[in-house]
GROMACS .gro file of C-alpha atoms in nm:
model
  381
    1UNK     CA    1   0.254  -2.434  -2.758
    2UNK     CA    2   0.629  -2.436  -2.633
    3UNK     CA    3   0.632  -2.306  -2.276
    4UNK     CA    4   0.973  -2.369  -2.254
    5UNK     CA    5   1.052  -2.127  -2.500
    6UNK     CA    6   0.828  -1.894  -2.384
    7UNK     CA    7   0.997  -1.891  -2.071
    8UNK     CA    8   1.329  -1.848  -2.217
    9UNK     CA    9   1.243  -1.582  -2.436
   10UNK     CA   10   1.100  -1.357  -2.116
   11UNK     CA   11   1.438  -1.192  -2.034
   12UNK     CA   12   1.542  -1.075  -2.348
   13UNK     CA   13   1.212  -0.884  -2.470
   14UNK     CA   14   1.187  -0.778  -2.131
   15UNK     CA   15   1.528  -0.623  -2.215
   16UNK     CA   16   1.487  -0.483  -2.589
   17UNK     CA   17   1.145  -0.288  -2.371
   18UNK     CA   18   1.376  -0.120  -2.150
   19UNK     CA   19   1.609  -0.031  -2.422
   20UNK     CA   20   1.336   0.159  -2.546
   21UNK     CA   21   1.268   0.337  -2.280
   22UNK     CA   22   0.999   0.164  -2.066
   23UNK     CA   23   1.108   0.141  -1.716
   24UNK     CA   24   1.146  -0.243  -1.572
   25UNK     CA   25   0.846  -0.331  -1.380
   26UNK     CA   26   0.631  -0.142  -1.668
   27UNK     CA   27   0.810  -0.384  -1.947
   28UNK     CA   28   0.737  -0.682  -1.723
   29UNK     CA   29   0.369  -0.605  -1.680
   30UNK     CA   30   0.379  -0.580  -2.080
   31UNK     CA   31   0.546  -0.886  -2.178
   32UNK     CA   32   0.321  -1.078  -1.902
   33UNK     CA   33   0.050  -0.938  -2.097
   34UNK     CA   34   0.190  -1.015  -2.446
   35UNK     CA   35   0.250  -1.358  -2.283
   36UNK     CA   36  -0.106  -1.408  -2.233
   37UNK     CA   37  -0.194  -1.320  -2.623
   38UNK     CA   38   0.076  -1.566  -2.722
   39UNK     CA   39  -0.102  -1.848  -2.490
   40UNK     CA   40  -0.436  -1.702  -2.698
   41UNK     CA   41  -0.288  -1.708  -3.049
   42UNK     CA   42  -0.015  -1.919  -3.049
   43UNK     CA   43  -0.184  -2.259  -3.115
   44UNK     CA   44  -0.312  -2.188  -3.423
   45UNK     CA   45  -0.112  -1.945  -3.544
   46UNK     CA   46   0.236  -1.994  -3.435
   47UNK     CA   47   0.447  -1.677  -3.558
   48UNK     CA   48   0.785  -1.793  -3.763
   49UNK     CA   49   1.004  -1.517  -3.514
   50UNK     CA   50   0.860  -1.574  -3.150
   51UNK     CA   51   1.061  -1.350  -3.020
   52UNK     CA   52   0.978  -1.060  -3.263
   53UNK     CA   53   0.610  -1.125  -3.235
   54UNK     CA   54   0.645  -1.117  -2.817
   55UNK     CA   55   0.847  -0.781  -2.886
   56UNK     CA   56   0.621  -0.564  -3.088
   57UNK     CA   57   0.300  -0.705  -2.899
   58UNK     CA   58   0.446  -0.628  -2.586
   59UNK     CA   59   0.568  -0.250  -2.689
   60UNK     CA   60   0.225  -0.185  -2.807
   61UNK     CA   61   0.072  -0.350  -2.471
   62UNK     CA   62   0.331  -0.098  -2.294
   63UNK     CA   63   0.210   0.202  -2.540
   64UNK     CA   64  -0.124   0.136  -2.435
   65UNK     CA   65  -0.048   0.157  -2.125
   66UNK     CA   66   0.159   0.448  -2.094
   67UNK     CA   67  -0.078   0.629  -2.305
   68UNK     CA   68  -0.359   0.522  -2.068
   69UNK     CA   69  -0.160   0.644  -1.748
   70UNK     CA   70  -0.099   0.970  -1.886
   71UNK     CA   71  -0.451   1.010  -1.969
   72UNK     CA   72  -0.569   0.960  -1.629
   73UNK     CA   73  -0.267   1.172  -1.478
   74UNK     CA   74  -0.417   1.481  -1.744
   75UNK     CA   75  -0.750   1.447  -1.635
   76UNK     CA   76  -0.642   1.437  -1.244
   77UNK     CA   77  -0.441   1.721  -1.304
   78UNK     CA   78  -0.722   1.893  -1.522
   79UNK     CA   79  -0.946   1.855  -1.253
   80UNK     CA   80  -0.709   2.007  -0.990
   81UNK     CA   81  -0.635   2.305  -1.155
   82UNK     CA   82  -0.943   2.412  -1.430
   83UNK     CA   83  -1.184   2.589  -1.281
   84UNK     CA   84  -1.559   2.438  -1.358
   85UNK     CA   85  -1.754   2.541  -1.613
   86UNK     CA   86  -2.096   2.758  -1.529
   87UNK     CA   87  -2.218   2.657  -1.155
   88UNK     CA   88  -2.212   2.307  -1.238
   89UNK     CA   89  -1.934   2.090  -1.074
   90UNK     CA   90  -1.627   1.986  -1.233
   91UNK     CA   91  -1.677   1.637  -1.379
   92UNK     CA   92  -1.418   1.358  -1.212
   93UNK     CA   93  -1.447   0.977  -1.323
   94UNK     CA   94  -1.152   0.844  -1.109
   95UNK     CA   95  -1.374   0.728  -0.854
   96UNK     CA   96  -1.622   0.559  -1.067
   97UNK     CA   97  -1.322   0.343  -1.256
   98UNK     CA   98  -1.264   0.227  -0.898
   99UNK     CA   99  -1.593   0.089  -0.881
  100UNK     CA  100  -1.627  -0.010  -1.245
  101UNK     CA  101  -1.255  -0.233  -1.208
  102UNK     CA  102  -1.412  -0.415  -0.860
  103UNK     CA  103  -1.657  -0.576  -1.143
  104UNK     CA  104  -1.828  -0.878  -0.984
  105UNK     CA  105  -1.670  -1.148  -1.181
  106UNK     CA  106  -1.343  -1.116  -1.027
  107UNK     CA  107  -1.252  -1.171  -0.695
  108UNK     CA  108  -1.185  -0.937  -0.442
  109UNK     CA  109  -0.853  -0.975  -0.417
  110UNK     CA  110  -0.838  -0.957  -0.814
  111UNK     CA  111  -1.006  -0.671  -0.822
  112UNK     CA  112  -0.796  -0.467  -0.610
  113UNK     CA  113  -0.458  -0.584  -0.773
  114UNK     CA  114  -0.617  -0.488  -1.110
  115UNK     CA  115  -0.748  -0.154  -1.012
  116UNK     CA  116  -0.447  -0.005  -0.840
  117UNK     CA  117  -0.197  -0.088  -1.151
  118UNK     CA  118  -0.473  -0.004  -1.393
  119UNK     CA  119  -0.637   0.295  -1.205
  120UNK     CA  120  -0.420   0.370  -0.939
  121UNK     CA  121  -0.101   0.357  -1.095
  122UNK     CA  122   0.108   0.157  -0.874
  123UNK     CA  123   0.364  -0.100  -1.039
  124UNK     CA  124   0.316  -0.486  -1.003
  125UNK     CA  125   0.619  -0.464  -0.772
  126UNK     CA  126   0.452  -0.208  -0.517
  127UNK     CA  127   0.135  -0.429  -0.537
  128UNK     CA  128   0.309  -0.724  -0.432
  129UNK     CA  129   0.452  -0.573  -0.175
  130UNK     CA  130   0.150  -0.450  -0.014
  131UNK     CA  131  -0.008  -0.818  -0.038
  132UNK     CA  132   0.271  -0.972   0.123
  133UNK     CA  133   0.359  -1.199  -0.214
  134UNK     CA  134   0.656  -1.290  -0.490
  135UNK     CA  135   0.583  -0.994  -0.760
  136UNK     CA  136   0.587  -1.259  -0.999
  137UNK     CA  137   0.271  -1.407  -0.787
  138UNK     CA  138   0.105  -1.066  -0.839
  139UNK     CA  139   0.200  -1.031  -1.227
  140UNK     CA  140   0.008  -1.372  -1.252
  141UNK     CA  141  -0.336  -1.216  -1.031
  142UNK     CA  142  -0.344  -0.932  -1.229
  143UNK     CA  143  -0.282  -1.064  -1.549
  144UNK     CA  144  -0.573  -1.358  -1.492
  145UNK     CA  145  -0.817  -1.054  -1.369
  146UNK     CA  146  -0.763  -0.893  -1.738
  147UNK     CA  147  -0.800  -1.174  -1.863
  148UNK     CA  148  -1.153  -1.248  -1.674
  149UNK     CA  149  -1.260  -0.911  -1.720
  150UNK     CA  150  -1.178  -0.930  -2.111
  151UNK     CA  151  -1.493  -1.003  -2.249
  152UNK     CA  152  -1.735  -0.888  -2.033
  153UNK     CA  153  -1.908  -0.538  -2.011
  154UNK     CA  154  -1.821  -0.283  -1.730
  155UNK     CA  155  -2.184  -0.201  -1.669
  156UNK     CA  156  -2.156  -0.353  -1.281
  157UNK     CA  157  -2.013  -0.197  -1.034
  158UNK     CA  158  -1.807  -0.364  -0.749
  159UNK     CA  159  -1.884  -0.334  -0.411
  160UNK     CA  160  -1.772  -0.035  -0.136
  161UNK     CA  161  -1.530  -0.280   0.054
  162UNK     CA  162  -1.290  -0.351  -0.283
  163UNK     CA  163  -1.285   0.007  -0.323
  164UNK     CA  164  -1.215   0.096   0.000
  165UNK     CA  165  -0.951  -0.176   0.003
  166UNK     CA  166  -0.833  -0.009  -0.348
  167UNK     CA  167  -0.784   0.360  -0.141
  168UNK     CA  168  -0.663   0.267   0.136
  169UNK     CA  169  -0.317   0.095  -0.023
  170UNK     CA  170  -0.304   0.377  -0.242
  171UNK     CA  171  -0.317   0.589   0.056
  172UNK     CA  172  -0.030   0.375   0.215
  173UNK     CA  173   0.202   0.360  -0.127
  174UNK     CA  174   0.189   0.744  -0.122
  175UNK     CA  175   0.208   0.802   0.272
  176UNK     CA  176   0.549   0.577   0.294
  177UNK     CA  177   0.677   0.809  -0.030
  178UNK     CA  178   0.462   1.008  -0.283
  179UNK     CA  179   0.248   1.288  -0.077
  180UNK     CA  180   0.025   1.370  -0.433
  181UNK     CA  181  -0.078   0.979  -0.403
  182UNK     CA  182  -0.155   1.042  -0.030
  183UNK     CA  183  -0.325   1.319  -0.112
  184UNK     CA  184  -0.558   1.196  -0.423
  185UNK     CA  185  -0.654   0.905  -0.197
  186UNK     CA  186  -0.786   1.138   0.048
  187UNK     CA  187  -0.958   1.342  -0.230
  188UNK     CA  188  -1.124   1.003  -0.360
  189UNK     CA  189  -1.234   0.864  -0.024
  190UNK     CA  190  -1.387   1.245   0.054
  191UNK     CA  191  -1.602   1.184  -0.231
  192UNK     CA  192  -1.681   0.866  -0.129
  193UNK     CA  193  -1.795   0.951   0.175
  194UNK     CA  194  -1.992   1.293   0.029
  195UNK     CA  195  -2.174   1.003  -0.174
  196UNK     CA  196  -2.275   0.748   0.052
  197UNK     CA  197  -2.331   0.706   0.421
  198UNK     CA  198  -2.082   0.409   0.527
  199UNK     CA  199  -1.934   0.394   0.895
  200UNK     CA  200  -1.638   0.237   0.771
  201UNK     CA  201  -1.582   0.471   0.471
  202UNK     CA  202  -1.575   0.716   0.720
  203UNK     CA  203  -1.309   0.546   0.940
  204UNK     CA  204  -1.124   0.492   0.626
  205UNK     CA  205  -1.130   0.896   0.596
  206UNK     CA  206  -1.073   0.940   0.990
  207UNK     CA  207  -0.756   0.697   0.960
  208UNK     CA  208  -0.613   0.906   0.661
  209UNK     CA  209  -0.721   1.230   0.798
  210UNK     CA  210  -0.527   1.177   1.131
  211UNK     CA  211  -0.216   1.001   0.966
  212UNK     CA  212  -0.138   1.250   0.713
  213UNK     CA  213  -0.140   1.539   0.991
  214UNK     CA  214   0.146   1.406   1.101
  215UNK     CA  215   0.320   1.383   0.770
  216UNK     CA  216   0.587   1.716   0.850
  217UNK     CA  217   0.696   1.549   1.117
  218UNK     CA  218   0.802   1.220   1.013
  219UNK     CA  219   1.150   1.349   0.855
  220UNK     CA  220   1.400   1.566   0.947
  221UNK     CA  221   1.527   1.883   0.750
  222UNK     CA  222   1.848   1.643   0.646
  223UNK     CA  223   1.524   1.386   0.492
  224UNK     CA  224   1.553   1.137   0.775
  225UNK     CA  225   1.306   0.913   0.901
  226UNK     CA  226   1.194   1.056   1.260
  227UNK     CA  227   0.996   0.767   1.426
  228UNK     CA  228   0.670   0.850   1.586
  229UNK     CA  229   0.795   0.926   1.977
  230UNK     CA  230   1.096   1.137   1.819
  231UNK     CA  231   0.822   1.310   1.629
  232UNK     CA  232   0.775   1.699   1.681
  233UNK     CA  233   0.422   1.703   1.768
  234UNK     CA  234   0.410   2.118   1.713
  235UNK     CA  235   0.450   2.027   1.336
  236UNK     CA  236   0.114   1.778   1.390
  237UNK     CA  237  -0.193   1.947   1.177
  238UNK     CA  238  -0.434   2.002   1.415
  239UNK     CA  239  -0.719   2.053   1.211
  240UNK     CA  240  -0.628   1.751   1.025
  241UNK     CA  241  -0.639   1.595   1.337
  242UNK     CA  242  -0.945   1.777   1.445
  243UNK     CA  243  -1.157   1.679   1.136
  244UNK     CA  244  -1.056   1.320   1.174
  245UNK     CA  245  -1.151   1.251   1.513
  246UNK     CA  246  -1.513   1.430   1.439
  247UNK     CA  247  -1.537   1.208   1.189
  248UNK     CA  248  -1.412   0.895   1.393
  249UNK     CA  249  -1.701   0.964   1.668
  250UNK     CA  250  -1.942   0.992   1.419
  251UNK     CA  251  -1.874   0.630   1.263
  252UNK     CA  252  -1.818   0.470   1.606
  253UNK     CA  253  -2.140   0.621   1.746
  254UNK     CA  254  -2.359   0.367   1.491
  255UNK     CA  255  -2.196   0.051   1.684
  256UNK     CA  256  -2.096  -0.130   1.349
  257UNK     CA  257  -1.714  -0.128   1.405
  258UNK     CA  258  -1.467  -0.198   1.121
  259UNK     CA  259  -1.138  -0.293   1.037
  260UNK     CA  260  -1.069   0.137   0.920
  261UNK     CA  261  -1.240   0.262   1.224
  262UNK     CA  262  -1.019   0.051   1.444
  263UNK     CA  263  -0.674   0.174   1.264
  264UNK     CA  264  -0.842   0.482   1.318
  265UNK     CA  265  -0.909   0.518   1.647
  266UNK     CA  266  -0.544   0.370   1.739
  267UNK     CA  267  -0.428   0.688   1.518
  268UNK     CA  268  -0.629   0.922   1.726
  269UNK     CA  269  -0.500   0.783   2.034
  270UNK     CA  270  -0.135   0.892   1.935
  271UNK     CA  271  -0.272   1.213   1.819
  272UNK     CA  272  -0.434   1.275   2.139
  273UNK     CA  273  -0.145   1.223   2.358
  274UNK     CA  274   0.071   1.531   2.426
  275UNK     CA  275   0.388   1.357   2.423
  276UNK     CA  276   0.484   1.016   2.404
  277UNK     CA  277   0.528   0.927   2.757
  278UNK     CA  278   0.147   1.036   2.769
  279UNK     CA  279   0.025   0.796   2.503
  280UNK     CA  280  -0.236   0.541   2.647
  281UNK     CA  281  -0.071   0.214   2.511
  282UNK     CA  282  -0.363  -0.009   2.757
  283UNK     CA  283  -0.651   0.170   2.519
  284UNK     CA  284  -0.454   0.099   2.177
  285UNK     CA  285  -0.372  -0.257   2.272
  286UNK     CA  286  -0.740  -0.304   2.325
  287UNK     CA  287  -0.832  -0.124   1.986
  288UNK     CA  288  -0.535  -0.369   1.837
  289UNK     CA  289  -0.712  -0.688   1.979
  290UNK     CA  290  -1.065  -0.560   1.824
  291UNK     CA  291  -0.864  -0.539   1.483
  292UNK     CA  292  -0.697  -0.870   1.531
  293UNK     CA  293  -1.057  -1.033   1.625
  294UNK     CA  294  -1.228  -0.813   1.280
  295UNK     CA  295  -0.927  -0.915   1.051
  296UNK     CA  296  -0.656  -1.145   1.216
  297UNK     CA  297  -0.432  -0.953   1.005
  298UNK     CA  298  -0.045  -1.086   1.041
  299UNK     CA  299   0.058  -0.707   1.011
  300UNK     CA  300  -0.211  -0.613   1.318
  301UNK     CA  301  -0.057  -0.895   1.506
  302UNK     CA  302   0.271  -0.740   1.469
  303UNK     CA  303   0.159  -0.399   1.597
  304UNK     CA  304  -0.034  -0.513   1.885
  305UNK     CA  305   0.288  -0.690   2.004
  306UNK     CA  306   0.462  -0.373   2.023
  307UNK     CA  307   0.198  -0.213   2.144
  308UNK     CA  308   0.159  -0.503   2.427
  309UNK     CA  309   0.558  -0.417   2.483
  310UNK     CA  310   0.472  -0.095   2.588
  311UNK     CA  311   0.183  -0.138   2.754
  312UNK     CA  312   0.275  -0.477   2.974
  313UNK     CA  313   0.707  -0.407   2.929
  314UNK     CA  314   0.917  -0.508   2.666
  315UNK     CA  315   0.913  -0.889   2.731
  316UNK     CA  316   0.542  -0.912   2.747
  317UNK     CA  317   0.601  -0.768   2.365
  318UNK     CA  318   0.876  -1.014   2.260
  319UNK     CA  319   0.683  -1.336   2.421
  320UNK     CA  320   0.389  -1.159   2.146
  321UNK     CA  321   0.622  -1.147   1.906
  322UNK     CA  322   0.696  -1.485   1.902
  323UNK     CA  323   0.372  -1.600   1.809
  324UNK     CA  324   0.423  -1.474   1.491
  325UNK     CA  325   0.581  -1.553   1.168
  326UNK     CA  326   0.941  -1.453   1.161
  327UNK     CA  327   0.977  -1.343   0.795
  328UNK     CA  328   0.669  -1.062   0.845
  329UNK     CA  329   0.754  -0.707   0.703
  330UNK     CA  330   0.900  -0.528   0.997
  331UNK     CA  331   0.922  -0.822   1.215
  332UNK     CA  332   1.273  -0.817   1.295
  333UNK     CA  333   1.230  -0.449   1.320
  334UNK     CA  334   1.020  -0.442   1.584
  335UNK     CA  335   1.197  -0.727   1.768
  336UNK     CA  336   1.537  -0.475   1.803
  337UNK     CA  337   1.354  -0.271   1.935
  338UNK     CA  338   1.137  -0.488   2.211
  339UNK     CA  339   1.527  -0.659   2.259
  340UNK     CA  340   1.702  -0.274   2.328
  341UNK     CA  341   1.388  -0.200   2.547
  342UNK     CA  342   1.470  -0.514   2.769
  343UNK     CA  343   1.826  -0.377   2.782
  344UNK     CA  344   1.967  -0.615   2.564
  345UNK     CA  345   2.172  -0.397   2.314
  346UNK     CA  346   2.406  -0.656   2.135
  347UNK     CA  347   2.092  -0.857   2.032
  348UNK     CA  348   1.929  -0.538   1.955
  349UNK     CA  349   2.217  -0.385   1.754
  350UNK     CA  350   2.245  -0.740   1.562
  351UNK     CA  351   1.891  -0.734   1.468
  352UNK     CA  352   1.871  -0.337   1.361
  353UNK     CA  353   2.120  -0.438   1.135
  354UNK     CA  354   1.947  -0.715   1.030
  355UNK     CA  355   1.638  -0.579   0.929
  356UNK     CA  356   1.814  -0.280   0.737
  357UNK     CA  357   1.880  -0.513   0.505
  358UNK     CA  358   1.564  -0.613   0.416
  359UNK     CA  359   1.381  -0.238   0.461
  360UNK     CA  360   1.116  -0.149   0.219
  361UNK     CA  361   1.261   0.215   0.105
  362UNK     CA  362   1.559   0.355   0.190
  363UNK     CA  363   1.470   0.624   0.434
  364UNK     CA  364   1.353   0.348   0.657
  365UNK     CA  365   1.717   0.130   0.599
  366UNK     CA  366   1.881   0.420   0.651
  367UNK     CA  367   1.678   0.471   1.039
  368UNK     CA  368   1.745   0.130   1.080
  369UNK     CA  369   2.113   0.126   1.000
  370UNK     CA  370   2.185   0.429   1.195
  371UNK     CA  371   2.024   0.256   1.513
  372UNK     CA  372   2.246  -0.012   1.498
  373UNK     CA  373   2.538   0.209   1.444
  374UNK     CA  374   2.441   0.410   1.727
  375UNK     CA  375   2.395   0.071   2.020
  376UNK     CA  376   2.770  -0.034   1.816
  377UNK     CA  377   2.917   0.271   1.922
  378UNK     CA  378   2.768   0.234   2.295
  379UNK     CA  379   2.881  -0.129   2.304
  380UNK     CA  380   3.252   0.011   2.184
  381UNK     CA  381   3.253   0.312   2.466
   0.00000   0.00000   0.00000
């Protein structure tokens, strides 16, 4: 088996893919799987043009996969728009491959990466991002849960918290960008929650419920990011918001409190308050400390320090920020904005620019670059 040629090899069939029309993170997810059948085959049947074998296998792993994808995008669509047959109900299997890919041979964590690029449709890159990791670390999960799951029979299901996982970074993939991914993860937990009586399946629904009413009002007509205290709250669904908070109460009335009914009930909070000044940061800092004590999530960490900032005042927030890692998503971010709070605008304008740099999408480098453009131009006047 020559690794070393393996490795070599990598760029240029990832290459001839995208020639052919497969877009980059789909041709890496199919030579990582045509890697895999060389690491199978290879050993006793070494092919006399490696890189020709690691080409076609890996255009026909890509075919299958596109092929796949657009099979499940039909059927979503088919079940959107055709009307159902007779009184029975329209039939809908997108929920059940959730459960069937959280198979109980793989790990959690396995199972989730391996059901949102198989079922979900999110790219190895988006994955990795939501996990915090090197894509390349999330190629390798997902491509050692196919593997595990290669031989055995999907006749187990996985259990509700993978597949709540699954939804709920579906629902934040399409809430940061695509609304229809927002959306179907809505539709899916709905169903979820129609089919089994779960507190924390229905603060999963409450949190999505109450988020995605606010979704007109996070950009502006010109497509800019408005941030939630610039937000016009008129454009806020209310019967969005309405549902979710019924929905909230019921799950928090059953004492079994989750990590989604926690999210959730900091998202009603904002939804309650009239206007920002109103918002009742002492209540969400003590719903971020449940959170932190359910999940000790780096990511709820971050939040509760900003919440602490404007709860406590914005050095209380940056002496909480500095408990955590520097290099978090949003970290620097958040630490402009503690710094501009506390009235220290070079710092502030320094680190706006900073973190523009490393901003997940552009609507959100574009905010970020415009803040520090705007504290520049104070600093010049």
């Amino acid at each position: 088996m020559n690794e070393p040629l393996l490795r070599e090899l990598v760029p240029a069939v990832i290459g001839v893919l995208v020639r052919r029309g497969a877009d980059f993170a789909a041709a890496e997810d199919a030579v990582q799987d045509a890697l895999v059948e060389a690491v199978r085959v290879w050993p006793d049947d070494t092919p006399q043009d490696p890189k020709g074998w690691l080409v076609t296998v890996a255009w026909r792993k890509f075919l299958d996969a596109a092929r796949a994808d657009t099979s499940r995008r039909h059927r979503e669509v088919r079940v959107e728009t055709e009307p159902a047959p007779g009184p029975g109900e329209a039939a809908d299997d997108t929920l059940q491959l959730y459960f069937l890919c959280a198979h109980p041979s793989l790990t959690p964590a396995s199972a989730v990466a391996l059901t949102l690029r198989a079922v979900g449709g999110l790219t190895t890159r988006q994955i990795a991002q939501a996990y915090l990791v090197p894509e390349a670390t999330m190629a390798q999960r997902i491509s050692r849960a196919k593997r595990t799951v290669s031989d055995v029979r999907f006749n187990r299901h996985g259990d509700v918290a993978t597949v709540l996982r699954v939804l709920y970074l579906v629902f934040n993939e399409g809430y940061s960008g695509d609304v229809d991914l927002a959306a179907e993860a809505i539709r899916l937990t709905r169903q979820l929650a129609a089919r089994i009586d779960h507190e924390e399946v229905a603060g999963l629904l409450a949190l999505m419920l109450l988020h995605h009413a606010r979704r007109a009002a996070r950009t502006g007509p010109d497509g800019r990011l408005v941030p939630l205290a610039e937000q016009d709250r008129g454009l806020w669904d209310t019967r969005l918001i309405a549902e979710g908070v019924d929905v909230l109460q019921a799950a928090l009335v059953r004492d079994r409190l989750g990590e989604f009914q926690a999210q959730a009930a900091v998202a009603a909070l904002h939804a309650d308050a009239q206007t920002a000044a109103e918002t009742d940061w002492v209540q969400i800092v003590e719903w971020y400390d449940e959170l932190v004590r359910l999940t000790d999530n780096p990511v709820a960490r971050l939040n509760r320090a900003v919440a602490v900032g404007e709860a406590d005042g914005p050095r209380a927030g940056l002496a909480a920020l500095a408990e955590l890692d520097p290099s978090l998503p949003r970290y620097t971010a958040a630490a402009a904005y503690l710094h501009e709070r506390d009235g220290d605008p070079v710092t502030a304008a320094r680190l706006y620019a900073q973190a523009a740099r490393s901003a997940p999408n552009i609507p959100e480098r574009d905010h970020l670059t415009r803040q520090a453009a705007r504290l520049n131009e104070q600093l010049r006047t």
